[in-house]
């Protein structure tokens, strides 16, 4: 969507192709037929450091449909119900989080001193270090920097599972250092949290649709790309599942890597460029949506330690139209071991945990449970994944790559998706600049561009 809007802005004739009958990709919502509530395919959170995503929301005029904290504040409870918070105060970075680390009751003082040392080391890293540190796991980095098992479990896992969708032993140290420095250390407001105030699809899909229509771009929904047709070394057309085809001068793929590779001819798929992406992996997220017969939670959201219930979002409060406190979304990231559980087992596990963590749920009646498992929720930023992420420019002169898994440096986020779309659009514009004489306001220029996905 970001690539399509940017290219349409620049005057290219764009067709945005999507296999499903609706836009939104991995960040979408639907109306639950039983409760009538907007249900996200999974809670999506962004941070103020997600500058490209925020700029995209602003360009579409939908910033007011999101809530953004004026400073970071996350309450973290342990199994005994003891709260502690991570909060930013008005001190210059990287000191803005210092008071909350000093008062963080889930770690002993000795660990806090070591955490402060590790944070200082992270603060001093730069892009070169992140690339160099990509081969080892963040757990190996933490151990090498004196972090105790308690600090790993009670602080670092909390930050990394939520942002990188995997445990610290499965995340590249380079990716984790990038996330912690960018989000938590280099700007006092970098980690302010943001949420959509309604279902994800209503946040920006109507506006993207209108934005493209105003720029004479076309939407081709429900069209699944099966392959590309070629003219020599250049891509010439998309071939769809229903046998139809669509010609264009240039193509931007925004497909996830595991959906892009089957679309390519075997010699490209296995070749030295695209073949690198074949060893990327994905990681699952499970969201358990629960409706109770009465309010069971006051806070907007809470994080929990020592429990499979990592985060609970009070959708009733976040979504302004839903009854407050009675609709919760339990979000479980890096959810490999929970993904394989059946619905009854997952529901029993989560409601049992909630009875301990949020005792009011034990007194209330559960009205409905809706579980959404996303197997390929994100690409997995595993150790060594950096060099498997491909750049926007490919060996095919008129094929460009977008998608959150491409070489943006960011973990799998909406921010990475928007950055990648922008990078692909810019690469295309550099390689195939429009002749200004062909740009007629409101008309489709001679050069047409397809953006898939
Ligand atoms: C449960 C869950 C929770 C998440 N939480 C967060 C979060 O808190 N914060 C955050 O920033 N990110 C989060 N993410 C990740 C975020 O949703 C993704 O990183 C982002 O949406 C990826 O965008 P994309 O455009 O690169 O890919 P996608 O959104 O996957 O878009 C690719 C599109 O290509 C289409 N497509 C695939 N194959 C074809 C084909 N053959 N022909 C035509 N079209 C095709 C797909 O239908 C899809 O619409 C979460 C993801 C999930 C699933």
mmCIF file of N, CA, C and O in Angstrom, residues 49 54 76 81 167 204 232 260 309 320 364 426:
data_model
loop_
_atom_site.group_PDB
_atom_site.id
_atom_site.type_symbol
_atom_site.label_atom_id
_atom_site.label_comp_id
_atom_site.label_asym_id
_atom_site.label_seq_id
_atom_site.Cartn_x
_atom_site.Cartn_y
_atom_site.Cartn_z
ATOM 1 N N UNK A 49 8.950 5.704 17.531
ATOM 2 C CA UNK A 49 10.131 5.622 16.656
ATOM 3 C C UNK A 49 9.769 5.054 15.281
ATOM 4 O O UNK A 49 10.621 5.028 14.388
ATOM 5 N N UNK A 54 4.174 6.238 10.910
ATOM 6 C CA UNK A 54 3.414 7.412 11.357
ATOM 7 C C UNK A 54 3.253 8.422 10.215
ATOM 8 O O UNK A 54 2.184 9.018 10.055
ATOM 9 N N UNK A 76 3.961 -3.801 34.357
ATOM 10 C CA UNK A 76 4.352 -5.210 34.232
ATOM 11 C C UNK A 76 4.089 -5.883 35.578
ATOM 12 O O UNK A 76 4.619 -5.435 36.607
ATOM 13 N N UNK A 81 1.083 -10.693 41.330
ATOM 14 C CA UNK A 81 0.284 -9.491 41.114
ATOM 15 C C UNK A 81 1.042 -8.214 41.446
ATOM 16 O O UNK A 81 0.475 -7.114 41.416
ATOM 17 N N UNK A 167 12.040 -15.627 21.112
ATOM 18 C CA UNK A 167 12.792 -15.570 22.367
ATOM 19 C C UNK A 167 14.231 -15.145 22.080
ATOM 20 O O UNK A 167 14.695 -15.247 20.945
ATOM 21 N N UNK A 204 -6.836 2.309 8.102
ATOM 22 C CA UNK A 204 -6.333 2.986 6.893
ATOM 23 C C UNK A 204 -6.815 2.429 5.561
ATOM 24 O O UNK A 204 -6.612 3.059 4.528
ATOM 25 N N UNK A 232 12.780 -11.993 -22.474
ATOM 26 C CA UNK A 232 14.211 -11.996 -22.184
ATOM 27 C C UNK A 232 14.421 -11.944 -20.691
ATOM 28 O O UNK A 232 13.804 -12.692 -19.932
ATOM 29 N N UNK A 260 6.620 -15.184 -2.370
ATOM 30 C CA UNK A 260 7.296 -14.679 -3.569
ATOM 31 C C UNK A 260 8.037 -15.802 -4.297
ATOM 32 O O UNK A 260 7.946 -15.929 -5.521
ATOM 33 N N UNK A 309 0.666 -16.002 29.281
ATOM 34 C CA UNK A 309 -0.073 -14.775 28.958
ATOM 35 C C UNK A 309 0.923 -13.621 29.028
ATOM 36 O O UNK A 309 1.292 -13.156 30.093
ATOM 37 N N UNK A 320 -12.987 2.404 21.119
ATOM 38 C CA UNK A 320 -13.866 3.272 21.891
ATOM 39 C C UNK A 320 -15.328 2.831 21.904
ATOM 40 O O UNK A 320 -16.054 3.099 22.839
ATOM 41 N N UNK A 364 -16.254 -13.644 36.767
ATOM 42 C CA UNK A 364 -17.134 -13.318 35.636
ATOM 43 C C UNK A 364 -17.403 -14.576 34.803
ATOM 44 O O UNK A 364 -16.681 -15.563 34.913
ATOM 45 N N UNK A 426 11.191 4.142 -4.517
ATOM 46 C CA UNK A 426 12.318 5.012 -4.887
ATOM 47 C C UNK A 426 13.266 4.305 -5.856
ATOM 48 O O UNK A 426 13.762 4.917 -6.807
#
